[in-house]
Coordinates of C-alpha atoms and ligand atoms in Angstrom, one line a residue:
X1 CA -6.6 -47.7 19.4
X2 CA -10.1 -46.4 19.1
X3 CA -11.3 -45.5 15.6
X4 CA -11.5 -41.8 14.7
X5 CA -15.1 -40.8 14.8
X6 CA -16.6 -40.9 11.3
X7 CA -17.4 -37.5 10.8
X8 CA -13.9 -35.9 11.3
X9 CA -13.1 -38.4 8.2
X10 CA -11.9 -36.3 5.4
X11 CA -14.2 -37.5 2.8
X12 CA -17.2 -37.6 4.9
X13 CA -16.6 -34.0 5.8
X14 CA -16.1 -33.5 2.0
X15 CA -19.2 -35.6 1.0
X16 CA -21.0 -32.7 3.5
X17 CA -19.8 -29.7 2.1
X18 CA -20.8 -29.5 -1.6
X19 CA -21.2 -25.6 -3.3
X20 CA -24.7 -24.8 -1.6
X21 CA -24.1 -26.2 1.5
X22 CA -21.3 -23.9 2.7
X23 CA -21.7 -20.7 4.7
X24 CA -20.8 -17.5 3.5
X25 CA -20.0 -18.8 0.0
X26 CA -21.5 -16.1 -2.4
X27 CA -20.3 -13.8 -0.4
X28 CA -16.6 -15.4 -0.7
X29 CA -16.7 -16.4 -3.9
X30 CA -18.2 -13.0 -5.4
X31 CA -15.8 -11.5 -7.9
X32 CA -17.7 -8.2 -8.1
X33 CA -17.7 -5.3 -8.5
X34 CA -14.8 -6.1 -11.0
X35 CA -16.9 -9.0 -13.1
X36 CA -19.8 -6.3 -14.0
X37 CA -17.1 -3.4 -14.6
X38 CA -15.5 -5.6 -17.0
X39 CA -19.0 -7.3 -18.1
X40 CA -20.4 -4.2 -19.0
X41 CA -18.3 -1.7 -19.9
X42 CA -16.1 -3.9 -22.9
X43 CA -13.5 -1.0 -23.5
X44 CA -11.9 -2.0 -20.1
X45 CA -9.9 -5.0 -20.5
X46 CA -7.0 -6.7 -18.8
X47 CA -4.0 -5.8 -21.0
X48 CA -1.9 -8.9 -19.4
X49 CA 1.2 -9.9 -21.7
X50 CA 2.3 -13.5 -21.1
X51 CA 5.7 -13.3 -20.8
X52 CA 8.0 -10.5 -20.2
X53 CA 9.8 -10.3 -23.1
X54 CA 6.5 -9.8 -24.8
X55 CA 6.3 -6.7 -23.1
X56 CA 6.5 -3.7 -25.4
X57 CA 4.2 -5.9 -27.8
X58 CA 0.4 -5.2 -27.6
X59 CA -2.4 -3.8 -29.4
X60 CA -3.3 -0.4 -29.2
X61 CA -7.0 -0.4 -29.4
X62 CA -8.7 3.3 -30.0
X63 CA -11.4 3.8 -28.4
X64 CA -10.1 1.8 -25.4
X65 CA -10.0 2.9 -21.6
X66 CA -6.3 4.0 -21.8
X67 CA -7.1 5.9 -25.5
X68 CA -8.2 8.9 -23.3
X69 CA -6.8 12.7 -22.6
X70 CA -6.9 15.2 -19.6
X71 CA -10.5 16.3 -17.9
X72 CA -9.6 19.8 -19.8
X73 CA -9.3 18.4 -23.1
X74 CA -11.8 15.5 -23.3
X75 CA -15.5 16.1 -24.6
X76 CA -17.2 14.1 -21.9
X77 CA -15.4 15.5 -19.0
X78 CA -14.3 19.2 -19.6
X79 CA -17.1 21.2 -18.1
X80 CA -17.6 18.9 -15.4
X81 CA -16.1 20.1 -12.0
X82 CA -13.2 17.3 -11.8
X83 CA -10.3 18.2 -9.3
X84 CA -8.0 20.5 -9.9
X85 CA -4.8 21.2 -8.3
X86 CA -5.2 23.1 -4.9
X87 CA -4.2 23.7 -1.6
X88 CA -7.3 24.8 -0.2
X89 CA -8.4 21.6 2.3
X90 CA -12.1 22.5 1.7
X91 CA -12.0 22.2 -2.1
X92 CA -9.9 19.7 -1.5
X93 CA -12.1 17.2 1.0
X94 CA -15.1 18.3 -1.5
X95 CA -13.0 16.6 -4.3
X96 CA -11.7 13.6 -2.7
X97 CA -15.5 12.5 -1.3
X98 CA -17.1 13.5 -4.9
X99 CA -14.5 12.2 -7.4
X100 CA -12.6 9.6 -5.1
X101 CA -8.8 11.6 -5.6
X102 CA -7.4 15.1 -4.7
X103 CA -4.8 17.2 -6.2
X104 CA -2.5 19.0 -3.7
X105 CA -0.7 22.0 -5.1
X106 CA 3.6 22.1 -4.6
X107 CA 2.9 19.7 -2.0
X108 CA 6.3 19.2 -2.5
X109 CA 8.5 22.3 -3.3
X110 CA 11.0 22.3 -6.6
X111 CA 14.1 21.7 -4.1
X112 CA 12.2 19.0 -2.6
X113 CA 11.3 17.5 -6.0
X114 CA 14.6 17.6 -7.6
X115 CA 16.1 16.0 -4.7
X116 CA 13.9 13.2 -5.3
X117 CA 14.1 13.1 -8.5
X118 CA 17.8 12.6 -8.9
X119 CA 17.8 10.0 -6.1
X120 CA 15.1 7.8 -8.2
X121 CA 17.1 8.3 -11.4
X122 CA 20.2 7.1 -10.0
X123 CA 18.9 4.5 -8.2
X124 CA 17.3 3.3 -11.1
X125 CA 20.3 2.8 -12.8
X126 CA 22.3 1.1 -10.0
X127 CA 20.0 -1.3 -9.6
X128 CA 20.1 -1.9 -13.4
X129 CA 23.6 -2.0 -13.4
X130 CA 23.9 -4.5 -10.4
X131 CA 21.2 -6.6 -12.6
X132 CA 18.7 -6.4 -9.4
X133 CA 16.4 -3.8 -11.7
X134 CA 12.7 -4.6 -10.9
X135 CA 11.4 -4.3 -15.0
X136 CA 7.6 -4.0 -14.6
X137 CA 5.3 -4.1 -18.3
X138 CA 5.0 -0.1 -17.7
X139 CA 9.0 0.2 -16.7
X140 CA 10.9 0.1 -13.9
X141 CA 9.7 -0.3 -10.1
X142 CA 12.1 0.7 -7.2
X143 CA 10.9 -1.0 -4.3
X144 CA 11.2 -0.7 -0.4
X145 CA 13.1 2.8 -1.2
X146 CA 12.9 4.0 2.9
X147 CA 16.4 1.9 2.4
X148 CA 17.1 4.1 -0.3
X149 CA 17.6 7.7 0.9
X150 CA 16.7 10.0 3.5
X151 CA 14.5 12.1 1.4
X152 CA 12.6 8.8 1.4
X153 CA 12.2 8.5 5.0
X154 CA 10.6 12.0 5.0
X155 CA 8.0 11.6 2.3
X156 CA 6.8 8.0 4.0
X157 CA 6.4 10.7 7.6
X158 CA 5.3 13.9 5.8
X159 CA 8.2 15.8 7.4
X160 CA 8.0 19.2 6.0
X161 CA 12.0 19.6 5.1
X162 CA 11.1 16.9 2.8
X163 CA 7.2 17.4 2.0
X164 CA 6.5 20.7 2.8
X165 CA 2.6 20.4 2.2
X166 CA 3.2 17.4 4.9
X167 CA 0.5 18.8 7.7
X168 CA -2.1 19.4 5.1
X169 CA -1.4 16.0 3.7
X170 CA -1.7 14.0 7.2
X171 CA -5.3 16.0 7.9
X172 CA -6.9 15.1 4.5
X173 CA -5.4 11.0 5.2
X174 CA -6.2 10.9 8.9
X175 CA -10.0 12.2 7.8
X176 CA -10.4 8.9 5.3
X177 CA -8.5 6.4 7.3
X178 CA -8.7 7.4 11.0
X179 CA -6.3 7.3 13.2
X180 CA -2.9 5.5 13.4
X181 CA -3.2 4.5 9.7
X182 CA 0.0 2.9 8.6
X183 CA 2.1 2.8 5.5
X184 CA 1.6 -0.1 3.2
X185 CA 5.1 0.3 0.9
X186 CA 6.9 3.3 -0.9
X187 CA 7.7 2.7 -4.6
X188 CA 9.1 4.7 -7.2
X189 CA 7.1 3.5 -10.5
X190 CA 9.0 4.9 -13.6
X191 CA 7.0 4.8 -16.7
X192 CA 9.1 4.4 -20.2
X193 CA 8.5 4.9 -23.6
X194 CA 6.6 1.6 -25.0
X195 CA 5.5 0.4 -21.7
X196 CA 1.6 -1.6 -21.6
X197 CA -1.1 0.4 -19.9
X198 CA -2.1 -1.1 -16.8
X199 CA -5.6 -2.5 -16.4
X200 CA -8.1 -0.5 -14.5
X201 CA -8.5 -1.6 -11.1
X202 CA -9.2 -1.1 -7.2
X203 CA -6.3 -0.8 -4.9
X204 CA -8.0 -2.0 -1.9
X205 CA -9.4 -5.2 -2.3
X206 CA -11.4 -6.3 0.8
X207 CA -14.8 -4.3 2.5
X208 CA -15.4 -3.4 -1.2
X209 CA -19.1 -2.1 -0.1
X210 CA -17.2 0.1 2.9
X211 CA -18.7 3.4 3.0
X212 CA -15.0 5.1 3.9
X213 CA -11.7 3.6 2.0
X214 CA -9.9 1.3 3.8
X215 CA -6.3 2.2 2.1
X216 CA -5.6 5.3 0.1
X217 CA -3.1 6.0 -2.4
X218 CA -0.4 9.2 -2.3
X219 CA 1.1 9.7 -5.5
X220 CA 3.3 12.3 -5.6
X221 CA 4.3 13.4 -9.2
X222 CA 7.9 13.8 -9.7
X223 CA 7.7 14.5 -13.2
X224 CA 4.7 16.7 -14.6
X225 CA 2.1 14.3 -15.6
X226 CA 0.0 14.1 -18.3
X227 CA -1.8 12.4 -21.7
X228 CA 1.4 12.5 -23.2
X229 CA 3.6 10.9 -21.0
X230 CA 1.3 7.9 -18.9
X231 CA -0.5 10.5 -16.2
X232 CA -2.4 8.1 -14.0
X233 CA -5.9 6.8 -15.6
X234 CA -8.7 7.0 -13.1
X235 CA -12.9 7.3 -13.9
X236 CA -13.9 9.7 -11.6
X237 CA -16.3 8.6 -9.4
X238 CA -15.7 5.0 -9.4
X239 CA -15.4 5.1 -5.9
X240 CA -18.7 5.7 -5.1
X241 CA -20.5 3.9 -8.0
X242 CA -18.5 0.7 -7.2
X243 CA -19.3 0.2 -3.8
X244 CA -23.1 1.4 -4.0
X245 CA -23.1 -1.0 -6.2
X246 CA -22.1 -3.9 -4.1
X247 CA -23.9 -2.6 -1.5
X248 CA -27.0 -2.8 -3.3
X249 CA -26.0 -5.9 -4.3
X250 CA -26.4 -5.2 -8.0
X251 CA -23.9 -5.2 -10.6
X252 CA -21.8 -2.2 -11.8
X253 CA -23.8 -0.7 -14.8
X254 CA -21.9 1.2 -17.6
X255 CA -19.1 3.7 -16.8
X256 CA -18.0 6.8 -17.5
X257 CA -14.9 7.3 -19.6
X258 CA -11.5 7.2 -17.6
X259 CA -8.9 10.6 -17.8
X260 CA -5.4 10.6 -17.4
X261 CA -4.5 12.5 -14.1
X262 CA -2.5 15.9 -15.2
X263 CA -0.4 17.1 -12.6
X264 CA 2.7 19.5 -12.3
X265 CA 5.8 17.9 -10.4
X266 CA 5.5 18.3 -6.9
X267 CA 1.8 17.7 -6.8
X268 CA 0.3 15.0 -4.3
X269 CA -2.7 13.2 -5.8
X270 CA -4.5 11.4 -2.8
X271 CA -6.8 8.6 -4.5
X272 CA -9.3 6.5 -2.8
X273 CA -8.3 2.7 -2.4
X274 CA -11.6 2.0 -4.2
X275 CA -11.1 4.4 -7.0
X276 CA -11.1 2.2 -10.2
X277 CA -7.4 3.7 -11.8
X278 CA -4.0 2.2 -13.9
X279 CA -0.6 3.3 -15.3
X280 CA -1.1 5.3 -18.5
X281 CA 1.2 4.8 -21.4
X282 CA 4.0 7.1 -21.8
X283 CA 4.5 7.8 -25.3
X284 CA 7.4 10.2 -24.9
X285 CA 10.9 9.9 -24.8
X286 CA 11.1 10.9 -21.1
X287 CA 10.6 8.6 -18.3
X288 CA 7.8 9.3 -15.8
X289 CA 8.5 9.6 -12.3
X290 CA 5.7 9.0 -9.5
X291 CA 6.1 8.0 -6.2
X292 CA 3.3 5.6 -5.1
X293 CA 2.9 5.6 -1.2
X294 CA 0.0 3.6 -0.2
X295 CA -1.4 4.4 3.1
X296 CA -4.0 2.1 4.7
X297 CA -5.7 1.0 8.3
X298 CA -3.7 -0.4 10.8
X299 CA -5.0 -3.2 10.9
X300 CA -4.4 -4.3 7.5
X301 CA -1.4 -6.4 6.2
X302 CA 1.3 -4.2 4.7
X303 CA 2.1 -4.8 1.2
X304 CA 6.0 -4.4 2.6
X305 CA 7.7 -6.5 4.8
X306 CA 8.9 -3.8 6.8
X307 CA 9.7 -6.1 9.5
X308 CA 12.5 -8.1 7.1
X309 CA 13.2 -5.1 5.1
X310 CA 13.7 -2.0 6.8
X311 CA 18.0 -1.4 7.1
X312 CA 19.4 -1.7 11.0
X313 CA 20.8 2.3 9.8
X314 CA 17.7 3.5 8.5
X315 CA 15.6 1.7 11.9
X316 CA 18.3 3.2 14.5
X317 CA 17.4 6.6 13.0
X318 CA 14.3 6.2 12.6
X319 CA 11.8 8.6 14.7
X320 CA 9.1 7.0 16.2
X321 CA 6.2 7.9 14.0
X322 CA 8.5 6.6 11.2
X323 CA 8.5 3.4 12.7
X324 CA 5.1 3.5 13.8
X325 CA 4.1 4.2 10.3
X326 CA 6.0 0.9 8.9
X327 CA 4.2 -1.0 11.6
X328 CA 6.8 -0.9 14.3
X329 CA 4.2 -0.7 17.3
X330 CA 1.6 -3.2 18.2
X331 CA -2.3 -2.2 17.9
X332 CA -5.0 -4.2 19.2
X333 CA -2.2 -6.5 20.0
X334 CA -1.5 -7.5 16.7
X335 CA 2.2 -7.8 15.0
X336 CA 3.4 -8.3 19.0
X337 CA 6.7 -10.4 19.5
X338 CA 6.3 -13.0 22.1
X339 CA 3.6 -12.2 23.9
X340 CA -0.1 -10.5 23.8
X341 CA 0.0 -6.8 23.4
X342 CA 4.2 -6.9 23.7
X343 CA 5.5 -4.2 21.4
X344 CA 2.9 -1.6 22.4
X345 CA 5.3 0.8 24.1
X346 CA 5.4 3.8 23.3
X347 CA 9.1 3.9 23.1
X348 CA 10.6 2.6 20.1
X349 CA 14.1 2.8 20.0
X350 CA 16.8 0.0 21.0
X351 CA 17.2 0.9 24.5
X352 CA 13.6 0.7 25.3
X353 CA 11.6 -0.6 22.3
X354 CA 10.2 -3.8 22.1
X355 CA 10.2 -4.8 18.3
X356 CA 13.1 -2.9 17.2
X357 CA 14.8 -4.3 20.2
X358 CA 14.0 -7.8 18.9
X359 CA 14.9 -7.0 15.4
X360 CA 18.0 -5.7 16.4
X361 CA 18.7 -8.8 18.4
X362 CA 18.2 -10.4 15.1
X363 CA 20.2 -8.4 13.1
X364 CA 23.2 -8.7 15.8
X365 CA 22.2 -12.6 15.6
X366 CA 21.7 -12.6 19.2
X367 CA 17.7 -13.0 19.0
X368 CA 17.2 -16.0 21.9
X369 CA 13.9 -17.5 21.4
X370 CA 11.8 -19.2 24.3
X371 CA 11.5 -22.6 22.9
X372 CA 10.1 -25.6 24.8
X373 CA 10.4 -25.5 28.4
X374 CA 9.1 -27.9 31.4
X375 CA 9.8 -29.7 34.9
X376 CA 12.7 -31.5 33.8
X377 CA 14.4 -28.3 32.1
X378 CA 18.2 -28.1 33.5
X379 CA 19.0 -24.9 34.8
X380 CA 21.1 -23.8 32.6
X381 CA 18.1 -23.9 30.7
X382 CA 15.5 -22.2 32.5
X383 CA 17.9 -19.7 33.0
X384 CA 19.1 -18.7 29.3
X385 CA 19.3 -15.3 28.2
X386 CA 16.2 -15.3 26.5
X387 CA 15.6 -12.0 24.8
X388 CA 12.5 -11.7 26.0
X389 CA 14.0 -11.1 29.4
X390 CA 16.4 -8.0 28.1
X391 CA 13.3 -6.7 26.2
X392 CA 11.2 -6.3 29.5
X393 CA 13.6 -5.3 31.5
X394 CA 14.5 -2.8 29.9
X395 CA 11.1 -1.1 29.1
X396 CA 10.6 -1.3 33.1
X397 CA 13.9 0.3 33.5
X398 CA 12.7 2.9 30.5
X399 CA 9.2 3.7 32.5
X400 CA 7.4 1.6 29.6
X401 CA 4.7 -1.4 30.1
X402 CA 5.6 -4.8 30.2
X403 CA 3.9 -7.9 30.7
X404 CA 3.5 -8.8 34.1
X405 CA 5.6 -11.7 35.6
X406 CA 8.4 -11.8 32.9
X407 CA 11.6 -11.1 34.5
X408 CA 11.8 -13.3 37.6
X409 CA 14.9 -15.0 37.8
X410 CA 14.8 -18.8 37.2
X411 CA 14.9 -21.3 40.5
X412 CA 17.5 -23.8 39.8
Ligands
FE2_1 FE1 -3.1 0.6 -8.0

């Protein structure tokens, strides 16, 4: 047997690659902007309990980021021009590229609210009851909720019987993310009495020096928000100061002081992904509803496993911007099944989709993957009833593309 040549040796490559020597590494290794936000500006701090039944246990420290009020009521803030609730898209584009969020006003309408609300609360306590609650240190989390109720389904599309600000909304997010943007998860985040603030912090966490946001945040308040009960911290700004900043290449010099977000139920609040922002602390009795529905590129990993997750009911109803929006369609021929660009069609239900059709297969426990295949395959073999081959034929059938070749029946 020859010898491996010395320089594909694992310690001679390692010997070769000491800090300076490897490409790109300042660039990877770079924990700004955070390290100078932090650096700099000391009355932002991780509040991070160890364990969880430490939670409820922590310092108040005045003068901290989270020991803050509403824009109208804090000195620094209340005669500057900060956001205010509004359903006029000019004011409300001005707001979102100035201060990094927007407030839209009864985005959703009291009917549409309550209905929420009352799913969320009893949701909560099913999943409390069946011990599966998610406990976070500001509360309680209800993840993947499009498996959770309709009304769900319609805030995650902006359908106006369930958001009826919903065209407005899909303008202002198609303006900061382009086109076919995709949903990254829906949560309900329930803020209780005693919870830890969250530390401040970016949501999108790549392209930090982007000029546009990568991801955006919809938080629809489902409760009124405010200082009293854990309205959304943000600094206002932070968007734009953050990623000059890492542009320039300089660190983040000192802030301004962060605000809880106030907001009547119903309101959306569209944030920037690069907006520096965290759970407030609710220091009423009442829990705090908001619905966080991050939105993002389509090109970007989902926080979601919509793929796993999404309920065979809620994907066979499913329109097919819904499943478009959880990442049911391919783009740039990524997330394809089987093949480059497969899952592209337009047509997403089971009789002529291609990833729902797979997922179904799945779910039925049908899904016949092509394995490993060659000269000496037996017929029976070469002519299996791969899944592939149902897929194709029926997009053909259904007037959609398919990849060329696939459907020829074997020679045996
Ligand atoms: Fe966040």
């Amino acid at each position: 047997m020859s010898s491996i040549p010395k320089e594909f040796d694992p310690d001679h490559i390692k010997s070769k690659s000491t800090g300076v020597l490897q490409m790109y590494r300042d660039e990877i290794t770079s924990k700004e902007p955070m390290r100078s936000v932090l650096k700099n500006n000391p009355e932002i701090y991780f509040v991070q309990p160890k364990r969880s039944n430490d939670w409820g246990n922590w310092e108040f420290k005045p003068g901290s980021y989270y020991d803050t009020t509403i824009a109208s009521k804090h000195p620094y803030w209340k005669n500057k021009d900060l956001p205010k609730s509004s359903k006029d898209l000019v004011q409300l584009r001005a707001d979102f590229l100035k201060w990094g969020y927007c407030k839209i006003e009864a985005a959703l309408s009291i009917a549409q609210v309550e209905r929420i609300r009352e799913r969320v609360l009893d949701q909560a306590e099913g999943e409390k009851l069946a011990g599966i609650a998610q406990k976070t240190p500001s509360g309680q989390n209800i993840n993947c909720c499009v498996n959770k109720g309709f009304c769900f389904e319609q805030l995650i599309e902006h359908d106006p019987s369930g958001v009826q600000g919903g065209p407005l909304i899909e303008q202002l997010v198609s303006e900061a993310l382009g086109s076919d943007w995709i949903c990254a998860s829906l949560i309900a985040a329930i803020s209780l009495k005693g919870g830890v603030p969250q530390a401040l912090h970016q949501d999108q966490n790549n392209a930090l020096d982007s000029r546009s946001p990568m991801s955006i945040n919809i938080l629809t308040a489902i409760t009124d928000i405010d200082d009293a009960n854990g309205g959304t911290l943000v600094i206002p700004g932070s968007h734009l100061v953050l990623s000059e900043a890492m542009r320039a290449g300089k660190p983040v010099g000192k802030l301004p002081p962060a605000i809880n977000v106030d907001a009547k139920a119903g309101t959306m609040i569209i944030t920037d992904g690069r907006l520096l922002h965290g759970t407030g602390i609710n220091h009423t009795d009442k829990a705090r509803i908001v619905m966080l529905n991050g939105m993002q590129k389509h090109w970007l990993r989902q926080q979601e496993n919509w793929m796993l997750s999404v309920n065979p009911e809620v994907l066979k109803r499913a329109s097919p911007k819904l499943l478009q929006r959880m990442g049911y369609q391919a783009t740039n021929s990524a997330q394809t099944n089987e093949g480059h660009g497969f899952g592209a069609n337009g047509t997403v239900d089971e009789a002529n989709g291609a990833i729902v059709g797979f997922r179904m297969a799945a779910d039925r426990g049908e899904y016949l993957r092509v394995g490993e295949l060659g000269p000496s395959s037996k017929p029976e073999e070469l002519n299996a009833a791969f899944t592939i081959r149902d897929i194709v034929g029926k997009a053909r059938a259904g007037g959609g593309s398919a990849p060329v070749g696939i459907g020829r029946v074997a020679k045996g």
